[in-house]
Short mmCIF file of C-alpha atoms in Angstrom, two decimals:
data_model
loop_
_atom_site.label_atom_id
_atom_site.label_comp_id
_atom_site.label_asym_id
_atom_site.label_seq_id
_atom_site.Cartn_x
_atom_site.Cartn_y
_atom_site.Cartn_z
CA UNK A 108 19.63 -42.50 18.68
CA UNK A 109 15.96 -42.15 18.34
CA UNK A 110 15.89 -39.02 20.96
CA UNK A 111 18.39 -37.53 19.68
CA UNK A 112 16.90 -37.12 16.11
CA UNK A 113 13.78 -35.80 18.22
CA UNK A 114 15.89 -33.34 20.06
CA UNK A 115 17.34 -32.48 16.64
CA UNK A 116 14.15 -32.16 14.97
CA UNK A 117 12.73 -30.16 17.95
CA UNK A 118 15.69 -27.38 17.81
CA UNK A 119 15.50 -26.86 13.92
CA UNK A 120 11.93 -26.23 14.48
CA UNK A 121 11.98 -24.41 17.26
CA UNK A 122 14.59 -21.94 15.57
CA UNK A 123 12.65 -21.72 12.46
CA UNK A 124 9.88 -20.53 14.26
CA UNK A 125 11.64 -18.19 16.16
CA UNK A 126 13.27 -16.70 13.46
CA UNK A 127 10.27 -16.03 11.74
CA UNK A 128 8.37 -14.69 14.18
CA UNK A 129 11.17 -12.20 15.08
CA UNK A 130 11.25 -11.17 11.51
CA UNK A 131 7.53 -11.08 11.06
CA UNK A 132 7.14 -9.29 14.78
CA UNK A 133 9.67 -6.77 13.64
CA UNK A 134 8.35 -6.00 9.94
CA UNK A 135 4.95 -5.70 12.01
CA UNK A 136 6.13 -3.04 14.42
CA UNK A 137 8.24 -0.65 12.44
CA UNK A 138 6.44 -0.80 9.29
CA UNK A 139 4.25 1.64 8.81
CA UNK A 140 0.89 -0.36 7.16
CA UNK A 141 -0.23 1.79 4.54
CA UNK A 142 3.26 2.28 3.72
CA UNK A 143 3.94 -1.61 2.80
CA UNK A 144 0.25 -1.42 0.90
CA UNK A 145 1.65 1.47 -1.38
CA UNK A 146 5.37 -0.44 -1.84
CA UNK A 147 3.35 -3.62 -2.80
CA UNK A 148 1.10 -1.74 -4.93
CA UNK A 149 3.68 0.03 -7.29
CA UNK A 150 5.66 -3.52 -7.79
CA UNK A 151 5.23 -5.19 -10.91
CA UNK A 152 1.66 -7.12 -11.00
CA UNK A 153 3.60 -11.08 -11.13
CA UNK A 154 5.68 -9.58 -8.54
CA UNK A 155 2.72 -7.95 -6.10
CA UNK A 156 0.74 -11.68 -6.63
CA UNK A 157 3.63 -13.77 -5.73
CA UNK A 158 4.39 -11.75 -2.26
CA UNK A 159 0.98 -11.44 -0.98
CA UNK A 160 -0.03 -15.34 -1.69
CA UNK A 161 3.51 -16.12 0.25
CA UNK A 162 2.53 -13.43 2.89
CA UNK A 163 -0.27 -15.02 3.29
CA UNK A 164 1.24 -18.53 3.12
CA UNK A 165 4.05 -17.49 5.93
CA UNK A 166 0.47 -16.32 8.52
CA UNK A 167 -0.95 -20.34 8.08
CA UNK A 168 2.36 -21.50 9.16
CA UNK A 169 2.98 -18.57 12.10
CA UNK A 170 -0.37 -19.05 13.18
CA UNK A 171 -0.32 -17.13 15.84
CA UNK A 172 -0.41 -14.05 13.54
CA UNK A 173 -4.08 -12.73 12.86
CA UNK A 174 -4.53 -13.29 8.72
CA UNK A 175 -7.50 -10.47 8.32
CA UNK A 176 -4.87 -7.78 7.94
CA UNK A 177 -3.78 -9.78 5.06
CA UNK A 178 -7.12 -10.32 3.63
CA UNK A 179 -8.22 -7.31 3.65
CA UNK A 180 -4.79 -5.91 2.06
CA UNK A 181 -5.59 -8.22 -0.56
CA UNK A 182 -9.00 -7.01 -1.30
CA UNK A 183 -7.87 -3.20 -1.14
CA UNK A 184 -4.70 -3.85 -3.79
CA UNK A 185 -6.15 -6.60 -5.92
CA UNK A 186 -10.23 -5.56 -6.12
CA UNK A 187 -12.68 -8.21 -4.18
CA UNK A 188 -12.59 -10.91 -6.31
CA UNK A 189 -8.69 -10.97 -7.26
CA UNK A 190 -7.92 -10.51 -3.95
CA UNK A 191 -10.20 -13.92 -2.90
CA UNK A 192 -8.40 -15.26 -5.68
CA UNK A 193 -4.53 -14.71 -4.03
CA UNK A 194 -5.89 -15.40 -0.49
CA UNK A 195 -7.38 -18.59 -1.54
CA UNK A 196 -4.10 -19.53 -3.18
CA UNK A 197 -1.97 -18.31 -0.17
CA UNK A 198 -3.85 -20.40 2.00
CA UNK A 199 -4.04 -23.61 0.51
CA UNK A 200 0.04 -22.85 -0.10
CA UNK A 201 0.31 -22.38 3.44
CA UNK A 202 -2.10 -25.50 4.09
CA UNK A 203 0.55 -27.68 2.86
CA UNK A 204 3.16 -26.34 4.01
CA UNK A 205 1.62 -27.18 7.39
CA UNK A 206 0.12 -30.67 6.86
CA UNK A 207 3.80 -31.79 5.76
CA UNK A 208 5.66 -29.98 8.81
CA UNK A 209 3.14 -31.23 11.09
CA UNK A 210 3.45 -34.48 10.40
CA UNK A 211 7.47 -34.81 10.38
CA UNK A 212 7.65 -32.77 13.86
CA UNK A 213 3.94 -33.47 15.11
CA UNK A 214 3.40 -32.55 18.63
CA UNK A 215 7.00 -30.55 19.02
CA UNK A 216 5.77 -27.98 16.71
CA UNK A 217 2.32 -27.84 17.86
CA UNK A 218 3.24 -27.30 21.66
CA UNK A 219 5.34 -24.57 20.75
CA UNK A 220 2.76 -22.80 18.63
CA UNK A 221 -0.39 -23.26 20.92
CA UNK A 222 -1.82 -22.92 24.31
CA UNK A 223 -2.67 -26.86 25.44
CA UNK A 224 -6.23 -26.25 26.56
CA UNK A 225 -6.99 -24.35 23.24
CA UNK A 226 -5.44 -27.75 21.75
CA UNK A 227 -7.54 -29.65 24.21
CA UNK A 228 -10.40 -28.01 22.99
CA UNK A 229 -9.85 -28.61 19.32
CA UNK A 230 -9.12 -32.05 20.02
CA UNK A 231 -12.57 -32.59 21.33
CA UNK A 232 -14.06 -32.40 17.93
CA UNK A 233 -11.92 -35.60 16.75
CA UNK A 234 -13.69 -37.74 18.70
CA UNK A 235 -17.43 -36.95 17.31
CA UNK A 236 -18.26 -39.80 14.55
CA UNK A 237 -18.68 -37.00 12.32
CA UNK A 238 -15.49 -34.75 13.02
CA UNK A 239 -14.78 -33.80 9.25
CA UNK A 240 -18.91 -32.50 9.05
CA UNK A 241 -18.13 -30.49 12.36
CA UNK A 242 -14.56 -29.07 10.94
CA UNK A 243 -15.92 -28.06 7.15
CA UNK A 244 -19.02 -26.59 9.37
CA UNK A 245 -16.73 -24.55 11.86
CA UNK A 246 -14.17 -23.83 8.94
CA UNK A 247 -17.37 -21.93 7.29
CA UNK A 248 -17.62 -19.79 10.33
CA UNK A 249 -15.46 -16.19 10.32
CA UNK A 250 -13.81 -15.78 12.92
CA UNK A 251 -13.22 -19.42 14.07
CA UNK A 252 -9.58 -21.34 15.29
CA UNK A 253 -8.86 -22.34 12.00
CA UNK A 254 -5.27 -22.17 12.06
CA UNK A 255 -4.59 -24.28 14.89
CA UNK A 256 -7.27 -26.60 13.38
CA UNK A 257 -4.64 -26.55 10.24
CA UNK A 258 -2.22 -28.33 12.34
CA UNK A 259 -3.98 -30.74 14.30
CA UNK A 260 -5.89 -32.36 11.82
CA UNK A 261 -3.07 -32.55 10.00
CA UNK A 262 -1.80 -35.59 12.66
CA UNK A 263 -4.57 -37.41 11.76
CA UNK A 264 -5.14 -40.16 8.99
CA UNK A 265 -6.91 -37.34 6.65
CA UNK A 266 -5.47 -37.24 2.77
CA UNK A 267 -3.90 -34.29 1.90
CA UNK A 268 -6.28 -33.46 -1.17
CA UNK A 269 -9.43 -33.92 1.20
CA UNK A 270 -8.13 -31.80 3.60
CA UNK A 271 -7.42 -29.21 1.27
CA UNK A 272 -10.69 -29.67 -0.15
CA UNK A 273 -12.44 -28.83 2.97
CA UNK A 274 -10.05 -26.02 4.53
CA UNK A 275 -10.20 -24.04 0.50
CA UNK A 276 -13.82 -23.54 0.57
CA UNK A 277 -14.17 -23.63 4.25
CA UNK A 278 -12.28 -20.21 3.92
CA UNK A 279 -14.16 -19.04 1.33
CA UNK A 280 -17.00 -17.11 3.83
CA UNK A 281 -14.21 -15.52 5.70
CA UNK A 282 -11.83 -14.22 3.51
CA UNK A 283 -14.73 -13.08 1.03
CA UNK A 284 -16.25 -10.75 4.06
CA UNK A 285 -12.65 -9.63 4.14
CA UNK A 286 -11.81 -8.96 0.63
CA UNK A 287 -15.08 -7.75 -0.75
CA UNK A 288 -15.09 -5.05 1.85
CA UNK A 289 -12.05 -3.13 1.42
CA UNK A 290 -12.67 -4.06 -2.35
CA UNK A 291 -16.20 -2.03 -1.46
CA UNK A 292 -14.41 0.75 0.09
CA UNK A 293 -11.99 0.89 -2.52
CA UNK A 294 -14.26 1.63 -5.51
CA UNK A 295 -16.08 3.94 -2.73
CA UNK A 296 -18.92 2.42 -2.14
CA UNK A 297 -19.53 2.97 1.18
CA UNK A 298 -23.05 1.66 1.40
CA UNK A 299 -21.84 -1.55 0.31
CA UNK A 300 -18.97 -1.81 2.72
CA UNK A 301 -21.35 -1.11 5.37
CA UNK A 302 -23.26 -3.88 4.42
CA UNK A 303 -20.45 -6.41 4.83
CA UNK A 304 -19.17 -4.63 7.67
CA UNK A 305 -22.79 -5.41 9.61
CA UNK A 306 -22.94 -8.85 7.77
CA UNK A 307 -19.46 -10.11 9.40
CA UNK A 308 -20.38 -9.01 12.72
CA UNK A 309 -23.26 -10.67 12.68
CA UNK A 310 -21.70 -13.80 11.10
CA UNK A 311 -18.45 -13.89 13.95
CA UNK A 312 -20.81 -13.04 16.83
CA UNK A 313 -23.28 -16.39 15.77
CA UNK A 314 -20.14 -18.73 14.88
CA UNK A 315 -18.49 -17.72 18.05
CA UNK A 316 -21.53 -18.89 20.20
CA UNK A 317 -22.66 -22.12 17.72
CA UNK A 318 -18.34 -22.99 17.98
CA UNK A 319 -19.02 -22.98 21.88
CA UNK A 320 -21.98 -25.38 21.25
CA UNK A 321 -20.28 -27.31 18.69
CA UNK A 322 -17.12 -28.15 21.28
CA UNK A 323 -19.18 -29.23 24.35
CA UNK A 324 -21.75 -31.31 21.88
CA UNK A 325 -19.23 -33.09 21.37
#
């Protein structure tokens, strides 16, 4: 009885995931970009909010899908710090979407999502006596695995509020980098943009190498 329920469990999943991805995989090939920026620009302001925050809430859960697109369609629409705003919200939307999912299917929807050693490699960090200091640390850094980090640490014994505690202003460095420079570009100031532009690199490049030291620290 029991493994049938997982079986049943595991095919709902695994066709809600597919289904989305199709959708989202199809939307993303035969829509033109800076056509769906000027359709979600010329929709009603309550309207443009609510579908970027669930745009953004639909890339947590299909994690596979790179969010900076988003972000930075956020900043261009809604100004830099509007556009934090929605992301913010988005994400900690999509946060809980994925700490509740994770924990009814646990490691069904997980193996589907990810590649095991990537998982493997996440894992690592749970075992450090200080695992939430190391995730809040590598949630600061752009560029980091933050989505599949969404869904693993969801399995463990971590309260919903904490963890949405950390992961909101763990975001905060990344999506800002994102937001304020198309919000730069968008009021045309170039220098500015620039500025971020160099910043980010900077910032990926030295959390991609301390993320490296972080994982075989520990």
């Amino acid at each position: 009885m029991l493994k049938s329920i997982k079986k049943t469990n595991l095919l709902m999943m695994s066709s809600i995931i597919l289904f989305m991805a199709f959708i989202t995989i199809y939307l993303f090939r035969n829509c033109d970009f800076n056509d769906v920026i000027y359709e979600i620009e010329t929709l009603p302001y309550f309207t443009k909010v609510s579908a970027m925050i669930a745009l953004i809430a639909l890339q947590i859960f299909l994690a596979f899908l790179p969010g900076e697109p988003l972000e930075l369609a956020s900043g261009y629409i809604f100004g830099s710090f509007q556009g934090t705003i929605v992301c913010l919200i988005g994400s900690m939307i999509g946060t809980i979407i994925v700490y509740y999912l994770a924990r009814i299917f646990q490691h069904s929807i997980i193996d589907k999502m990810f590649d095991q050693s990537k998982v493997a490699e996440v894992k690592k960090l749970f075992s450090s006596k200080k695992s939430k200091f190391w995730l809040f640390i590598i949630f600061l850094i752009p560029g980091s695995p933050k989505d599949i980090m969404t869904y693993l640490v969801s399995l463990t014994d971590i309260d919903i509020k904490q963890w949405l505690l950390l992961t909101t202003i763990g975001r905060i460095p990344s999506i800002v980098t994102s937001t304020y420079l198309m919000g730069a570009l968008r009021d045309g100031n170039i220098v500015l943009a620039v500025s971020i532009f160099a910043v980010t690199v900077i910032l990926v490049i030295t959390g991609a190498v301390y993320y490296k030291k972080i994982v075989n620290s520990n």
